[in-house]
Coordinates of C-alpha atoms in Angstrom, one line a residue:
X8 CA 84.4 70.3 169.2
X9 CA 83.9 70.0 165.4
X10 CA 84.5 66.8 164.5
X11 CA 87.2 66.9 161.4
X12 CA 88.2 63.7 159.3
X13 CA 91.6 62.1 159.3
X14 CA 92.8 63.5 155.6
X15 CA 91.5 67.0 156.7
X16 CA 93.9 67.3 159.6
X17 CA 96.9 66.4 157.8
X18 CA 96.0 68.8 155.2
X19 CA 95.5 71.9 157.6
X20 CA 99.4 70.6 159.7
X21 CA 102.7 71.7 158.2
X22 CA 105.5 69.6 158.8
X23 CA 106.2 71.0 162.3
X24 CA 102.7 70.0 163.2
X25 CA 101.3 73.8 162.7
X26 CA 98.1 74.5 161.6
X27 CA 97.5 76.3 158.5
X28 CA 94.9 78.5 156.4
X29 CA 94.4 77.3 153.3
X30 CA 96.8 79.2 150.4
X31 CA 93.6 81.2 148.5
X32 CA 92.9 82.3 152.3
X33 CA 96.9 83.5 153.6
X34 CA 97.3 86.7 151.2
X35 CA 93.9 88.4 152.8
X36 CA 95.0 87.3 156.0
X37 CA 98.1 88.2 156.2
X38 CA 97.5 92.0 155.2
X39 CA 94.5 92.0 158.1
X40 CA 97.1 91.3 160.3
X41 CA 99.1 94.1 158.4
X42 CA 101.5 91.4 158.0
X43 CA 102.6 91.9 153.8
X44 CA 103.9 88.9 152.5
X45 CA 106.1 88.7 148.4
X46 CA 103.4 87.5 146.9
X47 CA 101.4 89.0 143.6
X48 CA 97.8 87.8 143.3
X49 CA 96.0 86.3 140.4
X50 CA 94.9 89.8 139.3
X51 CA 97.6 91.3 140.4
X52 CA 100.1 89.0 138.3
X53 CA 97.8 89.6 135.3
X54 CA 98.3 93.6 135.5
X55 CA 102.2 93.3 135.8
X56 CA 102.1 90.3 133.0
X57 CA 100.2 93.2 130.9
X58 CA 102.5 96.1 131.6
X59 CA 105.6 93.7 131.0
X60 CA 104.0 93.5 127.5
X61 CA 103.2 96.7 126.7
X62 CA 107.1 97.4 127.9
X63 CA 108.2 95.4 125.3
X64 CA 106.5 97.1 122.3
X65 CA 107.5 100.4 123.4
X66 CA 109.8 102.3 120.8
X67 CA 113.4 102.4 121.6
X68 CA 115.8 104.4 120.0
X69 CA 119.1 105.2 121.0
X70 CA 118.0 104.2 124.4
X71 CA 115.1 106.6 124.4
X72 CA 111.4 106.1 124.3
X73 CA 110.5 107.7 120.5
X74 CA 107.2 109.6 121.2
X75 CA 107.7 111.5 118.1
X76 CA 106.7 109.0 115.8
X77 CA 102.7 108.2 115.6
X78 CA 103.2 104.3 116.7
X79 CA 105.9 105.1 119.3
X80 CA 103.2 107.9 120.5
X81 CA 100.6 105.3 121.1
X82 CA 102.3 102.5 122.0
X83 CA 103.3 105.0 124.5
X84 CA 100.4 106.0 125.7
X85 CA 99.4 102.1 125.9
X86 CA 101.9 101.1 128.3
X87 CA 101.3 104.0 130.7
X88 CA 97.5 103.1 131.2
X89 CA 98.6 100.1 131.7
X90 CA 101.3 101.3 134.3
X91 CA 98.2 102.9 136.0
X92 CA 95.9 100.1 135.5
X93 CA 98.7 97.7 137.7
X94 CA 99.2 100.0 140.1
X95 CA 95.7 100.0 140.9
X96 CA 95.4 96.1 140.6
X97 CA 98.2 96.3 143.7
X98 CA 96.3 98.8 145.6
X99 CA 99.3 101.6 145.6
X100 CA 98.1 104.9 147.1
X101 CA 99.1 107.8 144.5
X102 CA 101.4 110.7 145.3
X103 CA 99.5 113.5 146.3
X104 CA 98.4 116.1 143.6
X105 CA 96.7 118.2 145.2
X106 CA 99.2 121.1 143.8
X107 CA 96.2 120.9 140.7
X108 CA 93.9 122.9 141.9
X109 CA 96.7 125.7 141.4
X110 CA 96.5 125.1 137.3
X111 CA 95.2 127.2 134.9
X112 CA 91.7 126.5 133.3
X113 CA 93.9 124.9 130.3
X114 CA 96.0 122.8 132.8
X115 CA 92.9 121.8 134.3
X116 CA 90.9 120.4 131.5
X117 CA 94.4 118.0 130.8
X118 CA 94.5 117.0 134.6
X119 CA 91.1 117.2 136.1
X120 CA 91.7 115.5 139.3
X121 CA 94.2 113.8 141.5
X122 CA 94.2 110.5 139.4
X123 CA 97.5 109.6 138.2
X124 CA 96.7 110.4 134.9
X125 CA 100.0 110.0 133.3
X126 CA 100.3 111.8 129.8
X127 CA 103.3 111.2 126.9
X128 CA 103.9 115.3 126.9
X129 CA 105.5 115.0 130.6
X130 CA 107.4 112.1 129.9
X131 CA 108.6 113.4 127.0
X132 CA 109.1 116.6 128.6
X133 CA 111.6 114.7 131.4
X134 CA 113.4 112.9 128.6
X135 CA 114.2 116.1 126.7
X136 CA 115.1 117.6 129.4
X137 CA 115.2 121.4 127.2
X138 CA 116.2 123.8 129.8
X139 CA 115.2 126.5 127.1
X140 CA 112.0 126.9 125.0
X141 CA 111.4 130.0 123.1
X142 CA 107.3 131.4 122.9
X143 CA 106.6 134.7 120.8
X144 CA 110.1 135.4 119.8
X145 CA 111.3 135.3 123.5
X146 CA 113.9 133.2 125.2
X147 CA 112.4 131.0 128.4
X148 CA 114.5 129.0 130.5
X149 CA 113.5 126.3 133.3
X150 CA 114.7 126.0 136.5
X151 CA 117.4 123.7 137.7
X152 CA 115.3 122.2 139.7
X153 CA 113.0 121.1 137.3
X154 CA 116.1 119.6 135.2
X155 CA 116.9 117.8 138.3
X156 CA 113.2 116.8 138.8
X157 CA 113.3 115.6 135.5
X158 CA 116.3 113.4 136.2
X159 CA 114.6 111.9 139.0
X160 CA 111.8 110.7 136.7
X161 CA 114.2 109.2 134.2
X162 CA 116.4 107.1 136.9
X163 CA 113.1 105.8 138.4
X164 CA 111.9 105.6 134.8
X165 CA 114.9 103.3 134.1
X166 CA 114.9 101.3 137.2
X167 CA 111.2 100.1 136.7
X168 CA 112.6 99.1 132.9
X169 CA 115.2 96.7 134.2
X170 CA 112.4 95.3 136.6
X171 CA 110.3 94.5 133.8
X172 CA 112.9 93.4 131.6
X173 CA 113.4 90.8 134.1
X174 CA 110.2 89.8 134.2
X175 CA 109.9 89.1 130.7
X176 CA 113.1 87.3 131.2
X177 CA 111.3 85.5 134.1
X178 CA 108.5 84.2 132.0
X179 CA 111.3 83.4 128.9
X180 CA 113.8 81.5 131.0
X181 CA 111.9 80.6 134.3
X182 CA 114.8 78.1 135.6
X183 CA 117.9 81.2 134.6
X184 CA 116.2 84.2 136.1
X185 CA 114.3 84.8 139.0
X186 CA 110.9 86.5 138.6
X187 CA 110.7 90.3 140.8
X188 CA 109.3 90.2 144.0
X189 CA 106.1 92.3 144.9
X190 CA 107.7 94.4 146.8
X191 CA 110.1 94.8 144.5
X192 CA 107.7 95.7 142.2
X193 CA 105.4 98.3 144.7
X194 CA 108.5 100.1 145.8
X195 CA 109.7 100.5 141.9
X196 CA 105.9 101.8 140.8
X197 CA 105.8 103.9 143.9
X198 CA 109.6 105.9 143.5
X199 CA 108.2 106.6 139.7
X200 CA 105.0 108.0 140.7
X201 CA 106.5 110.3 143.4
X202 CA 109.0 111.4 140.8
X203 CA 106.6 111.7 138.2
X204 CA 104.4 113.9 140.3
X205 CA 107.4 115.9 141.6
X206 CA 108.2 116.6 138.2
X207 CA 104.6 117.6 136.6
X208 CA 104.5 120.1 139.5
X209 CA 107.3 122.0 138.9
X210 CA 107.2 121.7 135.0
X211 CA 103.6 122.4 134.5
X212 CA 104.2 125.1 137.1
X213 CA 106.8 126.7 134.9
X214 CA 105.4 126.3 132.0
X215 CA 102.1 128.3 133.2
X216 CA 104.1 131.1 134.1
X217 CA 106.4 131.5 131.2
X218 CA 102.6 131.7 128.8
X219 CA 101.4 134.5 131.3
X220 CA 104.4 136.0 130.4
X221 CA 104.1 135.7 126.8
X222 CA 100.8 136.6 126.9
X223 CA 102.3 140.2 127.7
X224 CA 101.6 141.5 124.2
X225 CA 98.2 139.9 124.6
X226 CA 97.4 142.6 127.3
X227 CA 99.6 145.6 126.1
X228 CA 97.3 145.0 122.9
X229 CA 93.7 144.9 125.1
X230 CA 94.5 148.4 126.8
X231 CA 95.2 150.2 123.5
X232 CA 91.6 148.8 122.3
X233 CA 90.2 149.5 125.5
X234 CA 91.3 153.1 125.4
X235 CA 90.3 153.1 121.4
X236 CA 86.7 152.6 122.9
X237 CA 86.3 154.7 125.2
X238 CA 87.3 157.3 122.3
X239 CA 85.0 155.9 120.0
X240 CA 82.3 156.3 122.7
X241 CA 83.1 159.8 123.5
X242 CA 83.3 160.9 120.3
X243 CA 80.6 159.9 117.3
X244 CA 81.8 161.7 114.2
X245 CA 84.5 159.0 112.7
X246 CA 86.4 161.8 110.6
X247 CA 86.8 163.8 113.1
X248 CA 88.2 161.4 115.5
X249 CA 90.6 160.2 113.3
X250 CA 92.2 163.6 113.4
X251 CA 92.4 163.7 117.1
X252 CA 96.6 163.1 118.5
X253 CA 94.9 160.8 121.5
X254 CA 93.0 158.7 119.2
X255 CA 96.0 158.3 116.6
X256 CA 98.5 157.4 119.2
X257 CA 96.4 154.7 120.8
X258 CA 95.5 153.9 117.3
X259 CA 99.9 153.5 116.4
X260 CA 100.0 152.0 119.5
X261 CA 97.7 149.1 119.0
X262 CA 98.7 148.5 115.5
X263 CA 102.4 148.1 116.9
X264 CA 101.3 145.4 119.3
X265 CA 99.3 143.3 116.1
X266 CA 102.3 144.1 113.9
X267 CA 104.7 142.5 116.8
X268 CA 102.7 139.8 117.4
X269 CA 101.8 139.3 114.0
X270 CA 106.1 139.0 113.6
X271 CA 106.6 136.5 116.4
X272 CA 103.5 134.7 117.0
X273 CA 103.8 133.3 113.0
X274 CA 105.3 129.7 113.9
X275 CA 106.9 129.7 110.4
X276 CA 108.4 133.0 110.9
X277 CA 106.9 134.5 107.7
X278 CA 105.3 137.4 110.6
X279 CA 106.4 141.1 109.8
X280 CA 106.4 144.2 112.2
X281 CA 106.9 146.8 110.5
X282 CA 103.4 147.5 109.6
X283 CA 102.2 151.1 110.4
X284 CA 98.5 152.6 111.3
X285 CA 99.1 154.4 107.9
X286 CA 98.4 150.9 106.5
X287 CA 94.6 151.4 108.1
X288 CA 94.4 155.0 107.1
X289 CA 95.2 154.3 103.6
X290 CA 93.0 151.9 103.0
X291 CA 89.8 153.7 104.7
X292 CA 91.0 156.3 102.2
X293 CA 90.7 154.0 99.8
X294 CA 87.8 152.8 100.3
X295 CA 86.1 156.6 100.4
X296 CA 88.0 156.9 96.6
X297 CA 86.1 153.5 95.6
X298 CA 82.6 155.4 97.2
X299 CA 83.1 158.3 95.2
X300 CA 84.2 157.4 92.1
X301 CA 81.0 155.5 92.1
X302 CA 79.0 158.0 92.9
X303 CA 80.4 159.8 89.8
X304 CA 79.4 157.4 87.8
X305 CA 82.5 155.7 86.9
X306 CA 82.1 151.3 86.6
X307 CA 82.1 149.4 89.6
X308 CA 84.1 146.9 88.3
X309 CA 87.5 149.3 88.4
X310 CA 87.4 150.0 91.7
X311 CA 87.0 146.2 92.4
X312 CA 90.1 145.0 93.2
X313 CA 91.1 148.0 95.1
X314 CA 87.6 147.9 97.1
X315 CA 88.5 144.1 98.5
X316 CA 91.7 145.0 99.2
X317 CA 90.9 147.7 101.2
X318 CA 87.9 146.3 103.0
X319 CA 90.3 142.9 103.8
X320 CA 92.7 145.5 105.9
X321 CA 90.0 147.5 107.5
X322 CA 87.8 144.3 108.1
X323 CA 91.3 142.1 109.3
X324 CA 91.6 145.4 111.8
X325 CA 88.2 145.5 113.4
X326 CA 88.8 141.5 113.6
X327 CA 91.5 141.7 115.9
X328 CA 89.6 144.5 117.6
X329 CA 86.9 142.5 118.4
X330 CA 89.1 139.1 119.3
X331 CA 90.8 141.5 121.7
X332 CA 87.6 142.5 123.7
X333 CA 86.5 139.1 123.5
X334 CA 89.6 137.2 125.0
X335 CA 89.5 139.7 127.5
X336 CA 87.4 138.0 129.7
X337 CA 89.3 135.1 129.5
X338 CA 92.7 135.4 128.9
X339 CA 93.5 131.7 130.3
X340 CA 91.9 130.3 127.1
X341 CA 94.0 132.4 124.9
X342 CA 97.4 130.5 123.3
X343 CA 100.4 132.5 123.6
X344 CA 100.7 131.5 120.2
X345 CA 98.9 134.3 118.0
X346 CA 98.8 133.6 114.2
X347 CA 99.5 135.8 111.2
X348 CA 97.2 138.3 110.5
X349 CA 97.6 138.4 107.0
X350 CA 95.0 141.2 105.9
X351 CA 97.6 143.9 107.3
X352 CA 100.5 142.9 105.3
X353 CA 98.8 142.2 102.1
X354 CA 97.3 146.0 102.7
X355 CA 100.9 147.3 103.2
X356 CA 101.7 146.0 99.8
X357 CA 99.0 146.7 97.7
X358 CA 96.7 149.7 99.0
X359 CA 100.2 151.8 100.1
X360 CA 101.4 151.6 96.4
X361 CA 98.9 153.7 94.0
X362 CA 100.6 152.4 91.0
X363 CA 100.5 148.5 92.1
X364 CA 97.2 148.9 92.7
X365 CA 96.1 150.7 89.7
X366 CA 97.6 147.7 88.1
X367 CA 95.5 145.0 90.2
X368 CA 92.6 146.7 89.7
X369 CA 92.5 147.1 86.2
X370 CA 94.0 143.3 85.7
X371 CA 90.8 142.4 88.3
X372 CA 87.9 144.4 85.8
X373 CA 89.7 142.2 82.2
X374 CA 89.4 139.1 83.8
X375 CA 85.9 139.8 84.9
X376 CA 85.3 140.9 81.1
X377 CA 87.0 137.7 79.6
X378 CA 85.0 135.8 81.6
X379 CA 82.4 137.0 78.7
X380 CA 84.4 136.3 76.2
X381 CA 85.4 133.2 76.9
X382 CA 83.0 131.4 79.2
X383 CA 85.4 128.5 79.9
X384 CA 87.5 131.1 81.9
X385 CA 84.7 131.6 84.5
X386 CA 84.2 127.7 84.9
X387 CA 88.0 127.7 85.7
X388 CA 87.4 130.2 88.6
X389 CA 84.4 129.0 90.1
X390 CA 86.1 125.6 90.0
X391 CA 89.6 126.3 91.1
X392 CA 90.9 124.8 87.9
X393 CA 94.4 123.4 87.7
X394 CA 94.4 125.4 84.6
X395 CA 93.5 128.6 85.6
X396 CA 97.1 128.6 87.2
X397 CA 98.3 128.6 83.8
X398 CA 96.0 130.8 82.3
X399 CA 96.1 133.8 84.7
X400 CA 99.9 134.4 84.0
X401 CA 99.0 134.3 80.7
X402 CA 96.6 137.3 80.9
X403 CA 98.6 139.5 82.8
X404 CA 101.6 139.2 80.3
X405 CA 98.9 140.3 77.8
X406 CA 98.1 143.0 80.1
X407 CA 101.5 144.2 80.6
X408 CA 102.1 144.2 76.7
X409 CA 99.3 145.9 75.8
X410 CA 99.6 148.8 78.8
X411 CA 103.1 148.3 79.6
X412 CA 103.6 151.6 81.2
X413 CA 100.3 150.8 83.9
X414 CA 101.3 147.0 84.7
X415 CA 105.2 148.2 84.8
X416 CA 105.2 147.8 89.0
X417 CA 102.7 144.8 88.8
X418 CA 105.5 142.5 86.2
X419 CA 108.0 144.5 88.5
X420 CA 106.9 143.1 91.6
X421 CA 106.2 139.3 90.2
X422 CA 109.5 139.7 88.0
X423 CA 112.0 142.0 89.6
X424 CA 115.2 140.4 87.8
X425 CA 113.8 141.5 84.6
X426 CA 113.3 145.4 85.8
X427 CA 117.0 145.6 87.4
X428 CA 117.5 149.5 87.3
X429 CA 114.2 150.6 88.2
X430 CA 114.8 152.6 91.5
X431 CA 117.4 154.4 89.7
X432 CA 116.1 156.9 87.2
X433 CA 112.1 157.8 88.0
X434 CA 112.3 158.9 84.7
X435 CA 113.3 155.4 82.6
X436 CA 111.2 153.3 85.8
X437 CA 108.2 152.7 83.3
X438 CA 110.6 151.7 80.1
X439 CA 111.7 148.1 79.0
X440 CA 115.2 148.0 79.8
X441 CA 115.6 144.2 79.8
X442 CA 116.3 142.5 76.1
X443 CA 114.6 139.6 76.1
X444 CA 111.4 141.8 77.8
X445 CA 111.9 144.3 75.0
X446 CA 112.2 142.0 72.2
X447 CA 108.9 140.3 73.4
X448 CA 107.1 143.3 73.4
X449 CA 108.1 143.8 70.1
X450 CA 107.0 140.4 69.0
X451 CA 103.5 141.3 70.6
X452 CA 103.3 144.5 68.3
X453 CA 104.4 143.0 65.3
X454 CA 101.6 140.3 65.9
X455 CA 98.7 143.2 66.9
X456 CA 99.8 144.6 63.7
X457 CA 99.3 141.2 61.9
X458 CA 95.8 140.9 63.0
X459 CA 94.9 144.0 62.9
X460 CA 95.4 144.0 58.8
X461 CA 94.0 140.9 58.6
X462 CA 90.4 141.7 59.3
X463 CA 88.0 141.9 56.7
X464 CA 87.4 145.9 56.8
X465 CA 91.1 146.5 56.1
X466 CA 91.1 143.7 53.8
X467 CA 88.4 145.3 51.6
X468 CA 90.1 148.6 51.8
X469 CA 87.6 150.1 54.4
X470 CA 89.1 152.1 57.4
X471 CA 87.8 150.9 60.9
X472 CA 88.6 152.9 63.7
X473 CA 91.5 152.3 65.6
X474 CA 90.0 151.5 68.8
X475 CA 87.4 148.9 66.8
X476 CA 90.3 147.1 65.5
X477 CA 92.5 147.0 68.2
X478 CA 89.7 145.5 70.8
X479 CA 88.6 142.6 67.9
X480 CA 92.5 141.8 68.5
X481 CA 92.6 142.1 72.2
X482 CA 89.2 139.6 72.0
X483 CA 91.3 137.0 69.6
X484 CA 94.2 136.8 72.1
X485 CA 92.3 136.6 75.4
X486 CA 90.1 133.5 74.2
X487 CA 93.9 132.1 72.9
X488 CA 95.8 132.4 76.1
X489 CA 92.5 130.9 78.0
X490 CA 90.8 127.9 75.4
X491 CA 94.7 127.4 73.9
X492 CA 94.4 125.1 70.3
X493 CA 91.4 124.1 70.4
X494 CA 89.5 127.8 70.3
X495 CA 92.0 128.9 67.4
X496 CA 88.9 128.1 64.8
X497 CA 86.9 130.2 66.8
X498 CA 89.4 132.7 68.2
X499 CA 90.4 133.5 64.4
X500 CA 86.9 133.3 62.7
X501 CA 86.5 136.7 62.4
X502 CA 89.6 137.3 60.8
X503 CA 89.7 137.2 56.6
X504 CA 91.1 133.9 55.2
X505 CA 94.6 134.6 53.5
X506 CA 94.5 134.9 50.0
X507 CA 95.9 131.8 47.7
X508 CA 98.9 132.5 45.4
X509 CA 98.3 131.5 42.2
X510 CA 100.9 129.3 40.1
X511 CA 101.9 126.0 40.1
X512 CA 102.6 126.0 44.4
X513 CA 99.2 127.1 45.2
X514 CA 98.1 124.3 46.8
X515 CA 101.0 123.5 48.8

């Protein structure tokens, strides 16, 4: 028998004379026996101290946790690692998710395993509780059992906040308010992680089939281009396939599926779906008009605006085109959330309306050519100058008053309260009907006229020709409207100083 010392005995007898482990020793040995015993461990009591905290700084508003805000987001996200960190200090099993596997490649990436891996988006999702979300225009609803999942998550949600409250209460007022058992606290992070798993099952669940349902136009959109291909294969000569019925109706078809999803997939809802395959046509027309006139010999610079235009629609079309038979292969990876395509609707605008454009592209060549004349205008562009913001307006008021009947639907478009009667009369649609427009035109004239008499040929009595004249005038007011003041000197230098009266006010 080991021989053991007086004081050693009386340690290892309880009061009935029992022997006993010592206390470091009785957890351990007491779950060997599977024999659990109310009692956290050092660790253990440091995770639940940790979460307790983290509790604490979540933010509460009107008895919800606010996840909207950045710092009630992370504090969030603090307090549910450390939710997971203590239940792994206690040695909790987690609910099952093996339902996972099931997710889409999207779904996936967020929960790669069966770890716990609680995320703010299904809490939040639980406390929202939206039986309806709307994708593409389109009206989704969830299940009541999800909604009743969801309120499973919140009760157990709500019950582990009153344990931890008490705990904090516990370590605040130790002789008031009794401290929560372990099991207490296993059963309470145990109830939450079932619920919380019952509830990402069904909700992610959903939620994956209501995108493969919005993804719908996705589709409808690939089998028109897929069709358009097999055309375009079959058929090499581009102007003749353009006339072929087949090709033009796949061709309307899979314009009507961009121009819908360009109308509902724009989150701000600025989309539009009324945009037509003419829109295309048009502006391949266009861009053969731009080619020829070239050809002719006629200056590049006209046909710029309408050339960039046009080759913005057909490019934002063979764009899509070739996002289509991309995503095609992996429709997973494609958000039911399409954005605007915005080269279709600013071809509707511009390269369907002759006269509109005529007006762009003429406003597009005199910028290029003041960009000469005054140098500081082509600093402003390639800078993005505040103050070309102030000076394009500028020049197309010049433009507009000099050729008012050409920028009539350009003003008419930027300024349609001052042109209130023009779909009236085609006749009276290029006139100046408002008064104040009319009286500024005037004004303009009545200053042409000013500077045109006050060059030196007139001055001396010579007789330049009209055109001469009138461009040393247009020169004058282009580098006014873009150097302001402080090119007057320069702007004006050409002109003849005015002659000084003679008499006793000369000077004056």
């Amino acid at each position: 028998a080991t021989h053991v010392l007086p004081f050693e005995r009386a340690r290892l007898k309880n009061t009935r004379g029992k022997a006993m482990f010592p206390s470091s020793l009785q957890v351990p040995f007491r779950k060997l026996l599977g024999k659990d015993i109310d009692m956290l461990s050092a660790s253990e009591e440091v995770a639940v101290s940790n979460v307790a905290k983290a509790h604490q700084r979540l933010v509460v508003e009107g008895g919800r946790v606010n996840t909207k805000s950045e710092s009630g987001f992370n504090a969030c996200q603090l307090f549910l690692e450390s939710l997971d960190a203590t239940a792994k200090a206690m040695r909790l099993d987690a609910a099952p998710r093996t339902y996972r596997v099931a997710f889409t490649i999207n779904y996936r990436a967020l929960f790669p395993d069966e770890a716990r891996n609680y995320r703010v988006d299904v809490l939040e999702a639980s406390v929202e509780q939206y039986a309806v979300i709307w994708v593409n225009g389109d009206k989704f609803e969830f299940s009541a059992e999800a909604m009743r999942r969801a309120e499973a998550l919140q009760r157990s949600w709500s019950e582990l906040s009153v344990l931890l409250d008490r705990w904090n209460q516990a370590l605040e007022q130790p002789r008031s308010t009794a401290r929560p058992a372990r099991s207490e606290l296993r059963n309470t992070l145990v109830a939450l992680d079932c619920t919380w798993a019952s509830f990402e099952h069904k909700y992610i669940a959903e939620l994956i089939e209501i995108e493969e349902k919005a993804r719908r136009l996705v589709v409808q959109a690939i089998e028109h281009e897929r069709c358009l291909q097999l055309l375009e294969a079959q058929n090499t000569d581009s102007e003749a396939l353009q006339k072929m019925t087949h090709y033009q109706d796949e061709l309307n078809k899979l314009v009507a599926c961009i121009a819908h999803l360009n109308s509902v997939a724009n989150f701000r809802r600025k989309g539009r779906d009324d945009l037509k395959a003419s829109v295309l046509f048009d502006a391949m027309s266009t861009l053969r008009r731009c080619d020829a006139g070239e050809r002719s010999g006629e200056g590049a610079e006209i046909f710029a605006a309408a050339r960039i235009l046009a080759k913005d629609v057909v490019e934002s079309f063979s764009a899509m085109r070739e996002y289509l038979h991309e995503v095609e292969r992996c429709l997973e990876r494609v958000d039911p959330h399409l954005c605007n395509n915005v080269g279709l609707v600013v071809g509707t605008r511009y390269v369907q309306h002759e006269a509109l454009l005529g007006a762009v592209c003429d406003l597009v060549a005199e910028i290029r050519r003041a960009q000469q004349l005054a140098p500081a205008l082509a600093q402003m562009c390639e800078d993005c100058d505040v103050q070309l913001f102030l000076v394009l307006p500028r020049i197309i008021w010049l433009r507009f008053l000099a050729k008012p009947n050409q920028h009539t639907e350009l003003l008419r478009s930027i300024l349609p309260h001052r042109f209130p009667n023009s779909g009236n009369n085609e006749q009276d649609a290029d006139k100046i009907q408002d008064p104040e427009l009319e009286a500024f035109h005037a004004k303009f004239n009545h200053v042409r006229k000013l500077l045109v008499g006050a060059q030196p040929a007139v001055a001396t009595g010579a007789a330049p020709s009209t055109f001469a004249a009138h461009k040393v005038v247009w020169e004058i007011l282009v580098k006014r409207v873009v150097n302001g003041t402080e090119g007057s000197e320069e702007a004006f230098g050409v002109l003849s100083p005015p002659p000084r009266a003679a008499g006793p006010g000369a000077g004056r």
